Coordinates of C-alpha atoms and ligand atoms in Angstrom, one line a residue:
X1167 CA -215.0 34.8 -51.9
X1168 CA -212.6 31.9 -52.3
X1169 CA -211.2 30.9 -55.7
X1170 CA -213.6 27.9 -55.7
X1171 CA -216.6 30.0 -55.0
X1172 CA -215.8 32.4 -57.8
X1173 CA -215.2 29.5 -60.1
X1174 CA -218.5 27.9 -59.1
X1175 CA -220.3 31.1 -60.1
X1176 CA -218.5 31.4 -63.3
X1177 CA -219.0 27.8 -64.4
X1178 CA -222.7 27.8 -63.5
X1179 CA -223.2 31.1 -65.4
X1180 CA -221.3 29.7 -68.4
X1181 CA -223.2 26.5 -68.7
X1182 CA -226.3 28.1 -70.3
X1183 CA -224.1 29.6 -73.0
X1184 CA -222.6 26.2 -73.9
X1185 CA -226.1 24.6 -73.7
X1186 CA -227.7 27.2 -76.0
X1187 CA -225.0 26.8 -78.6
X1188 CA -225.4 23.0 -78.7
X1189 CA -229.2 22.8 -78.5
X1190 CA -230.2 25.8 -80.6
X1191 CA -227.2 26.3 -82.9
X1192 CA -225.6 22.9 -83.0
X1193 CA -225.9 22.7 -86.8
X1194 CA -224.1 25.9 -87.6
X1195 CA -220.8 25.2 -89.4
X1196 CA -217.5 26.6 -88.0
X1197 CA -215.3 25.4 -90.8
X1198 CA -214.5 22.6 -93.3
X1199 CA -211.9 19.9 -93.3
X1200 CA -209.7 19.3 -96.3
X1201 CA -207.8 16.2 -97.3
X1202 CA -204.5 18.0 -96.4
X1203 CA -205.8 18.7 -92.9
X1204 CA -207.1 15.1 -92.4
X1205 CA -203.7 13.8 -93.3
X1206 CA -201.7 16.7 -92.0
X1207 CA -202.3 16.6 -88.3
X1208 CA -205.7 18.5 -88.3
X1209 CA -203.9 21.8 -88.7
X1210 CA -206.4 24.7 -88.5
X1211 CA -209.4 22.5 -88.0
X1212 CA -211.7 24.3 -85.6
X1213 CA -213.1 21.6 -83.4
X1214 CA -212.0 22.4 -79.8
X1215 CA -213.4 25.0 -77.5
X1216 CA -211.6 26.8 -74.7
X1217 CA -211.8 30.2 -73.1
X1218 CA -208.6 29.9 -71.1
X1219 CA -206.3 31.1 -73.8
X1220 CA -206.4 32.1 -77.5
X1221 CA -203.5 32.0 -79.9
X1222 CA -203.6 34.6 -82.6
X1223 CA -201.3 33.7 -85.5
X1224 CA -199.9 37.3 -85.7
X1225 CA -200.2 38.5 -82.1
X1226 CA -199.4 35.3 -80.2
X1227 CA -201.0 34.1 -77.0
X1228 CA -203.5 35.9 -74.8
X1229 CA -204.4 34.3 -71.4
X1230 CA -208.0 35.0 -70.6
X1231 CA -207.9 37.9 -73.1
X1232 CA -204.8 39.5 -71.7
X1233 CA -201.4 39.7 -73.4
X1234 CA -198.2 38.5 -71.7
X1235 CA -197.1 42.0 -70.7
X1236 CA -200.6 42.8 -69.3
X1237 CA -200.5 39.6 -67.2
X1238 CA -197.1 40.3 -65.9
X1239 CA -197.9 43.9 -64.9
X1240 CA -201.5 43.4 -63.6
X1241 CA -201.2 40.3 -61.4
X1242 CA -200.1 40.7 -57.7
X1243 CA -196.4 40.0 -57.0
X1244 CA -194.5 39.1 -53.9
X1245 CA -192.9 42.1 -52.3
X1246 CA -189.8 43.3 -54.1
X1247 CA -190.2 40.9 -57.0
X1248 CA -190.7 41.5 -60.7
X1249 CA -193.0 38.6 -61.6
X1250 CA -196.4 37.6 -60.3
X1251 CA -197.3 34.8 -57.9
X1252 CA -197.9 31.6 -59.8
X1253 CA -200.7 31.0 -57.4
X1254 CA -202.3 34.3 -58.4
X1255 CA -201.9 33.4 -62.0
X1256 CA -203.7 30.1 -61.3
X1257 CA -206.6 32.1 -59.8
X1258 CA -206.6 34.3 -62.9
X1259 CA -206.5 31.4 -65.4
X1260 CA -209.2 29.5 -63.6
X1261 CA -211.6 32.4 -63.0
X1262 CA -210.7 35.0 -65.6
X1263 CA -210.4 37.6 -62.8
X1264 CA -207.3 39.3 -61.6
X1265 CA -207.0 38.4 -57.9
X1266 CA -206.3 40.9 -55.2
X1267 CA -203.1 40.4 -53.2
X1268 CA -205.2 38.8 -50.5
X1269 CA -206.9 36.4 -52.9
X1270 CA -203.5 35.4 -54.3
X1271 CA -202.1 34.9 -50.8
X1272 CA -205.1 32.7 -50.0
X1273 CA -204.1 30.4 -52.9
X1274 CA -200.5 30.5 -51.7
X1275 CA -201.7 29.2 -48.3
X1276 CA -204.0 26.6 -49.9
X1277 CA -201.2 25.3 -52.1
X1278 CA -198.9 25.0 -49.1
X1279 CA -201.4 22.7 -47.5
X1280 CA -201.7 20.6 -50.6
X1281 CA -197.9 20.4 -51.4
X1282 CA -196.7 17.5 -49.3
X1283 CA -195.8 14.6 -51.6
X1284 CA -196.5 11.0 -50.4
X1285 CA -193.3 9.2 -49.5
X1286 CA -194.1 6.3 -52.0
X1287 CA -193.6 8.8 -54.8
X1288 CA -190.0 9.4 -53.7
X1289 CA -189.5 5.6 -53.2
X1290 CA -190.7 5.0 -56.8
X1291 CA -188.4 7.7 -58.2
X1292 CA -185.5 6.2 -56.2
X1293 CA -186.2 2.8 -57.6
X1294 CA -185.9 3.9 -61.2
X1295 CA -182.6 3.7 -63.0
X1296 CA -180.8 7.0 -62.3
X1297 CA -180.3 7.5 -66.0
X1298 CA -184.0 7.3 -66.8
X1299 CA -185.1 10.5 -68.6
X1300 CA -186.4 13.1 -66.1
X1301 CA -189.6 13.3 -68.1
X1302 CA -190.1 9.6 -67.5
X1303 CA -189.6 10.1 -63.8
X1304 CA -191.9 13.2 -63.8
X1305 CA -194.7 11.4 -65.7
X1306 CA -194.4 8.3 -63.5
X1307 CA -194.6 10.3 -60.3
X1308 CA -197.8 11.9 -61.5
X1309 CA -199.6 8.8 -62.5
X1310 CA -198.3 6.9 -59.4
X1311 CA -200.3 9.4 -57.3
X1312 CA -203.6 8.4 -59.0
X1313 CA -204.6 6.6 -55.8
X1314 CA -205.0 10.0 -54.2
X1315 CA -207.6 11.1 -56.8
X1316 CA -210.7 12.7 -55.2
X1317 CA -212.4 12.6 -58.5
X1318 CA -211.9 8.9 -58.9
X1319 CA -213.3 8.3 -55.5
X1320 CA -216.3 10.6 -56.1
X1321 CA -216.9 8.8 -59.4
X1322 CA -217.2 5.4 -57.8
X1323 CA -219.1 6.6 -54.7
X1324 CA -221.5 9.4 -55.6
X1325 CA -221.0 10.6 -59.1
X1326 CA -223.0 13.7 -60.1
X1327 CA -222.1 15.5 -63.3
X1328 CA -223.2 18.9 -62.0
X1329 CA -220.5 18.9 -59.2
X1330 CA -217.9 16.7 -61.0
X1331 CA -215.8 19.8 -61.7
X1332 CA -215.3 20.4 -58.0
X1333 CA -213.5 17.1 -57.6
X1334 CA -211.5 17.7 -60.8
X1335 CA -210.5 21.1 -59.4
X1336 CA -209.4 19.4 -56.1
X1337 CA -207.2 17.0 -58.0
X1338 CA -205.9 19.7 -60.2
X1339 CA -204.9 21.9 -57.3
X1340 CA -203.4 19.0 -55.3
X1341 CA -201.3 18.0 -58.3
X1342 CA -200.1 21.5 -59.2
X1343 CA -199.1 22.2 -55.6
X1344 CA -196.9 19.1 -55.6
X1345 CA -195.3 19.4 -59.0
X1346 CA -192.5 21.8 -58.0
X1347 CA -191.6 19.5 -55.1
X1348 CA -191.4 16.5 -57.4
X1349 CA -189.5 18.3 -60.2
X1350 CA -186.9 19.8 -57.8
X1351 CA -186.5 16.3 -56.1
X1352 CA -185.8 14.7 -59.4
X1353 CA -183.3 17.4 -60.2
X1354 CA -181.4 17.2 -56.9
X1355 CA -181.5 13.4 -56.8
X1356 CA -180.4 12.9 -60.4
X1357 CA -178.0 15.7 -61.0
X1358 CA -176.8 17.1 -57.7
X1359 CA -175.4 14.1 -56.0
X1360 CA -178.7 13.0 -54.4
X1361 CA -179.1 16.0 -52.2
X1362 CA -182.8 17.0 -52.0
X1363 CA -183.6 20.2 -50.3
X1364 CA -186.7 20.6 -48.1
X1365 CA -189.3 23.2 -48.9
X1366 CA -189.8 26.3 -46.8
X1367 CA -193.3 26.9 -45.6
X1368 CA -192.8 30.7 -45.7
X1369 CA -192.3 30.9 -49.4
X1370 CA -194.7 31.0 -52.4
X1371 CA -194.5 28.4 -55.2
X1372 CA -191.8 30.2 -57.2
X1373 CA -189.7 31.1 -54.2
X1374 CA -190.0 27.6 -52.9
X1375 CA -189.1 26.0 -56.2
X1376 CA -185.9 28.1 -56.4
X1377 CA -185.0 27.1 -52.8
X1378 CA -185.6 23.4 -53.4
X1379 CA -183.5 23.6 -56.6
X1380 CA -180.7 25.2 -54.5
X1381 CA -180.5 28.3 -56.7
X1382 CA -180.4 31.9 -55.3
X1383 CA -182.5 34.9 -56.2
X1384 CA -183.4 36.0 -58.8
X1385 CA -184.1 32.4 -59.8
X1386 CA -187.3 32.6 -57.9
X1387 CA -188.5 35.3 -60.3
X1388 CA -187.2 33.2 -63.2
X1389 CA -189.4 30.3 -62.0
X1390 CA -192.5 32.5 -61.7
X1391 CA -191.9 33.9 -65.2
X1392 CA -191.1 30.5 -66.7
X1393 CA -194.1 28.7 -65.3
X1394 CA -196.5 31.5 -66.3
X1395 CA -195.1 31.8 -69.9
X1396 CA -195.3 28.0 -70.5
X1397 CA -198.7 27.5 -69.0
X1398 CA -201.1 27.5 -71.9
X1399 CA -201.2 27.8 -75.7
X1400 CA -204.8 27.0 -76.6
X1401 CA -206.2 23.5 -76.6
X1402 CA -204.9 22.0 -79.8
X1403 CA -201.2 21.7 -79.0
X1404 CA -200.1 18.2 -78.3
X1405 CA -199.8 18.3 -74.5
X1406 CA -203.0 20.3 -74.0
X1407 CA -204.9 18.2 -76.4
X1408 CA -203.7 14.9 -75.0
X1409 CA -204.6 16.0 -71.4
X1410 CA -208.1 17.0 -72.6
X1411 CA -208.6 13.8 -74.6
X1412 CA -207.7 11.5 -71.8
X1413 CA -209.8 13.6 -69.3
X1414 CA -212.7 13.4 -71.7
X1415 CA -213.0 9.7 -70.9
X1416 CA -213.8 10.7 -67.3
X1417 CA -210.3 9.7 -66.4
X1418 CA -209.0 11.8 -63.5
X1419 CA -206.4 14.6 -63.6
X1420 CA -203.5 12.2 -62.6
X1421 CA -204.0 10.0 -65.6
X1422 CA -204.7 12.9 -67.9
X1423 CA -201.8 15.1 -66.9
X1424 CA -199.3 12.2 -67.0
X1425 CA -200.4 11.5 -70.6
X1426 CA -200.1 15.2 -71.5
X1427 CA -196.6 15.2 -70.0
X1428 CA -195.7 12.3 -72.3
X1429 CA -196.8 14.3 -75.3
X1430 CA -194.7 17.2 -74.1
X1431 CA -191.6 14.9 -74.2
X1432 CA -191.6 14.7 -78.0
X1433 CA -188.8 16.5 -79.9
X1434 CA -191.3 18.5 -82.0
X1435 CA -193.0 19.8 -78.8
X1436 CA -191.5 20.6 -75.4
X1437 CA -188.3 18.6 -75.9
X1438 CA -187.3 21.3 -78.5
X1439 CA -186.0 23.5 -75.6
X1440 CA -183.4 20.9 -74.7
X1441 CA -182.7 20.3 -78.4
X1442 CA -181.8 23.9 -78.8
X1443 CA -179.1 23.6 -76.2
X1444 CA -177.9 20.3 -77.5
X1445 CA -177.7 21.8 -81.0
X1446 CA -175.7 24.8 -79.8
X1447 CA -173.4 22.5 -77.8
X1448 CA -172.8 20.6 -81.0
X1449 CA -171.7 23.8 -82.7
X1450 CA -169.2 24.5 -79.8
X1451 CA -167.9 21.0 -80.0
X1452 CA -167.4 21.2 -83.8
X1453 CA -165.5 24.5 -83.4
X1454 CA -163.3 23.2 -80.6
X1455 CA -165.0 25.2 -77.9
X1456 CA -164.8 28.6 -79.8
X1457 CA -167.8 30.9 -79.6
X1458 CA -169.5 30.6 -83.0
X1459 CA -169.6 33.7 -85.2
X1460 CA -172.6 34.5 -87.4
X1461 CA -170.7 32.9 -90.4
X1462 CA -170.1 29.7 -88.3
X1463 CA -173.8 29.7 -87.4
X1464 CA -175.0 30.2 -90.9
X1465 CA -173.0 27.2 -92.1
X1466 CA -174.2 25.1 -89.1
X1467 CA -177.8 26.0 -89.8
X1468 CA -177.5 25.0 -93.4
X1469 CA -175.7 21.8 -92.4
X1470 CA -178.6 21.0 -90.1
X1471 CA -181.2 21.6 -92.7
X1472 CA -179.3 19.8 -95.4
X1473 CA -179.0 16.7 -93.1
X1474 CA -182.8 16.6 -93.0
X1475 CA -183.2 18.0 -89.5
X1476 CA -185.3 20.9 -88.2
X1477 CA -183.9 24.0 -86.6
X1478 CA -185.0 23.6 -83.0
X1479 CA -186.8 26.5 -81.5
X1480 CA -188.0 27.9 -84.8
X1481 CA -191.3 27.5 -86.6
X1482 CA -194.8 27.0 -85.2
X1483 CA -198.0 25.2 -86.2
X1484 CA -200.1 28.3 -85.6
X1485 CA -197.9 31.4 -85.0
X1486 CA -196.6 33.4 -87.9
X1487 CA -194.5 35.9 -86.0
X1488 CA -191.9 35.9 -83.3
X1489 CA -193.4 34.2 -80.2
X1490 CA -194.1 36.8 -77.5
X1491 CA -193.0 34.1 -75.0
X1492 CA -189.6 34.3 -76.8
X1493 CA -189.7 38.1 -76.6
X1494 CA -190.5 38.1 -72.9
X1495 CA -187.6 35.9 -72.1
X1496 CA -185.3 37.8 -74.3
X1497 CA -186.2 41.0 -72.4
X1498 CA -185.3 39.2 -69.2
X1499 CA -182.0 38.3 -70.7
X1500 CA -181.3 41.8 -71.9
X1501 CA -181.9 43.1 -68.4
X1502 CA -180.2 40.4 -66.3
X1503 CA -177.7 38.6 -68.5
X1504 CA -176.8 40.8 -71.5
X1505 CA -173.2 39.6 -71.4
X1506 CA -173.9 35.9 -71.2
X1507 CA -172.1 34.0 -74.0
X1508 CA -174.9 31.6 -74.6
X1509 CA -177.4 34.5 -74.8
X1510 CA -175.2 36.2 -77.4
X1511 CA -175.1 33.0 -79.5
X1512 CA -178.9 32.6 -79.3
X1513 CA -179.2 36.3 -80.3
X1514 CA -176.9 35.7 -83.3
X1515 CA -179.1 32.7 -84.3
X1516 CA -182.1 35.0 -84.2
X1517 CA -180.3 37.3 -86.6
X1518 CA -179.5 34.6 -89.2
X1519 CA -182.1 31.8 -88.8
X1520 CA -185.3 33.5 -90.2
X1521 CA -183.6 34.4 -93.5
X1522 CA -182.2 30.9 -93.9
X1523 CA -185.5 29.3 -93.2
X1524 CA -187.2 31.7 -95.6
X1525 CA -184.6 30.9 -98.3
X1526 CA -185.1 27.1 -97.7
X1527 CA -188.8 27.8 -98.2
X1528 CA -190.4 25.0 -96.2
X1529 CA -191.3 26.3 -92.8
X1530 CA -194.4 28.4 -92.8
X1531 CA -193.1 30.4 -89.9
X1532 CA -189.4 31.3 -89.9
X1533 CA -189.5 33.0 -86.5
X1534 CA -188.4 31.7 -83.1
X1535 CA -190.8 30.0 -80.6
X1536 CA -190.7 29.9 -76.9
X1537 CA -188.1 27.1 -76.9
X1538 CA -185.4 29.1 -78.7
X1539 CA -184.7 31.2 -75.6
X1540 CA -185.8 29.1 -72.6
X1541 CA -182.6 27.1 -72.1
X1542 CA -180.3 30.1 -72.0
X1543 CA -181.8 31.4 -68.8
X1544 CA -181.7 28.1 -67.1
X1545 CA -178.1 27.5 -68.2
X1546 CA -177.1 30.9 -66.8
X1547 CA -178.4 30.0 -63.4
X1548 CA -176.5 26.8 -63.4
X1549 CA -179.0 24.2 -64.7
X1550 CA -176.8 22.8 -67.4
X1551 CA -178.5 19.4 -67.5
X1552 CA -180.7 20.3 -70.5
X1553 CA -182.7 17.1 -70.5
X1554 CA -184.3 18.6 -67.4
X1555 CA -185.6 21.6 -69.2
X1556 CA -188.8 19.9 -70.5
X1557 CA -189.7 19.0 -66.9
X1558 CA -189.7 22.8 -66.1
X1559 CA -191.9 23.3 -69.2
X1560 CA -194.1 20.5 -67.8
X1561 CA -194.6 22.2 -64.4
X1562 CA -195.7 25.4 -66.2
X1563 CA -197.9 23.6 -68.8
X1564 CA -199.7 21.8 -66.0
X1565 CA -201.2 25.2 -64.9
X1566 CA -203.0 25.6 -68.2
X1567 CA -204.0 22.0 -69.0
X1568 CA -205.3 21.4 -65.4
X1569 CA -207.4 24.6 -65.7
X1570 CA -208.8 23.4 -69.0
X1571 CA -209.8 20.0 -67.7
X1572 CA -211.5 21.6 -64.7
X1573 CA -213.6 23.7 -67.1
X1574 CA -214.1 20.7 -69.4
X1575 CA -215.8 18.9 -66.5
X1576 CA -217.7 22.1 -65.5
X1577 CA -219.2 22.5 -68.9
X1578 CA -219.8 18.7 -69.4
X1579 CA -217.7 18.4 -72.6
X1580 CA -218.2 15.0 -74.2
X1581 CA -215.7 12.2 -74.7
X1582 CA -213.7 12.9 -77.8
X1583 CA -214.3 10.7 -80.8
X1584 CA -213.5 12.2 -84.2
X1585 CA -214.4 10.1 -87.2
X1586 CA -211.7 8.3 -89.4
X1587 CA -212.0 7.7 -93.1
X1588 CA -209.9 5.3 -95.2
X1589 CA -207.4 6.3 -97.9
X1590 CA -209.7 4.8 -100.5
X1591 CA -212.6 7.0 -99.3
X1592 CA -210.4 10.1 -99.7
X1593 CA -209.4 9.0 -103.2
X1594 CA -213.0 8.6 -104.0
X1595 CA -214.0 12.0 -102.7
X1596 CA -211.0 13.6 -104.6
X1597 CA -212.0 11.7 -107.8
X1598 CA -208.5 10.1 -108.1
Ligands
COA2877 C1 -193.1 23.4 -84.5 C2 -193.3 22.6 -85.7 C3 -193.3 21.1 -85.3 C4 -194.5 22.9 -86.5 O1 -194.7 22.0 -87.5 P1 -195.6 22.3 -88.8 O2 -196.9 22.9 -88.3 O3 -195.7 21.1 -89.6 O4 -194.8 23.5 -89.5 P2 -194.9 23.9 -91.0 O5 -196.3 23.8 -91.5 O6 -194.2 25.2 -91.1 O7 -194.0 22.8 -91.7 C5 -193.8 22.8 -93.1 C6 -192.5 22.2 -93.4 O8 -191.5 23.0 -92.9 C7 -190.6 22.3 -92.1 N1 -190.2 23.1 -90.9 C8 -191.0 23.7 -90.0 N2 -190.2 24.3 -89.0 C9 -188.9 24.0 -89.3 C10 -187.7 24.3 -88.7 N3 -187.6 24.9 -87.5 N4 -186.6 23.9 -89.3 C11 -186.6 23.2 -90.5 N5 -187.8 22.9 -91.1 C12 -188.9 23.3 -90.5 C13 -191.5 21.2 -91.6 O9 -190.6 20.1 -91.1 C14 -192.2 20.8 -92.8 O10 -191.4 20.1 -93.7 P3 -192.0 18.8 -94.6 O11 -193.0 19.5 -95.5 O12 -190.8 18.3 -95.2 O13 -192.6 17.9 -93.6 C15 -192.0 22.8 -86.6 O14 -192.0 24.2 -87.0 C16 -190.7 22.3 -86.0 O15 -190.4 21.1 -86.2 N6 -190.0 23.2 -85.4 C17 -188.8 22.8 -84.7 C18 -189.1 22.2 -83.4 C19 -189.6 23.2 -82.4 O16 -189.1 24.2 -82.2 N7 -190.7 22.8 -81.6 C20 -191.3 23.6 -80.6 C21 -192.6 24.2 -80.9 S1 -193.2 25.2 -79.7

């Protein structure tokens, strides 16, 4: 059975569960909202539903019920490689089933057919100022392709809510297959003297991305690992929630993903991975190029906090332990680049930052998140232009959010519209 046939069965079987919950148990409470939550970014308010991933505060992320090590070991991999096919992971995230090698390869072939990017996208990218942020280019390229949307056409010509997810899926797969091409094009155009490299039809998504970036093996495995690790982190994080919110208006995947990418570009979200490198670079500059010792780092961390800034790559809205996505990348570094200077600095930060954050007493989670480690690996393989790192995050994040909006459509989730109150109303409720 093809991915889409499996998905059809799963979505149709799932619909009755959602319907029963809404029609028979719709009044059951799942939580309460406090004033602190209403003002404080809705932290912990349970008002989103997704089965694609779940973030346990102590354990970290599970994709479709599986931990990161389980995903990495159970999914099919290209011959001789350590990390799974991104295409097989897409199959898994969409359907919840581990694909066979043959099923993963079917998606590899399907994505190849979907991957050509319309020429006008390159023309648009070329017309933008070369110093535009790569996230601006990435987001613009995605929204520019909206004219290709099969969902938008279907909506205007023959809309039927029961089959709407199929068109959403088509758009989602079309976009995801093109994103590595767009990202690599931006990189080669902007930072490598405008020397784009054509894709190779014999390679999978990860292999092809490495090729189009112009970076040798094992960067293909880095790409596979990186995209999978960054794919999904529940529905409430800013990029996932934005994508879901925009899609809930019956906007198509092009509009929705472009909006989610814009959310990812914020310094408190995806941009943190470039902030980490910028911050470390700043330490080097202040020390005249010397590799910082733990004492240097301790001083620099305190200076950062005392100047009112956050320690990039540390803390999390939900997690209360070291992020397993950090651990997974750290394991890669221990195996492949144990002597890398930057890795050593990042490891030293890991040794001092949690205690400093605890002593400062503000951050609820003093442990590192995914962004504390990501840049080191990219830097090691020659991607030193750290403003590009968030684009890499964006390619990965697309896998998760595009899966979510496919299911949103399949289960007929409503347009989002939480209720606002005024400050005076809160004061009245609080008896101020
Ligand atoms: C991720 C993040 C935005 C979560 O924010 P949050 O849910 O509000 O986190 P908390 O509830 O722990 O915040 C409580 C306080 O601790 C501070 N804090 C949290 N993480 C901090 C950090 N890494 N460095 C310094 N202060 C931090 C917050 O700014 C907040 O201060 P305030 O009360 O003066 O506003 C926050 O930890 C952060 O800014 N981290 C650095 C950026 C980063 O790595 N982002 C990537 C996340 S995947």
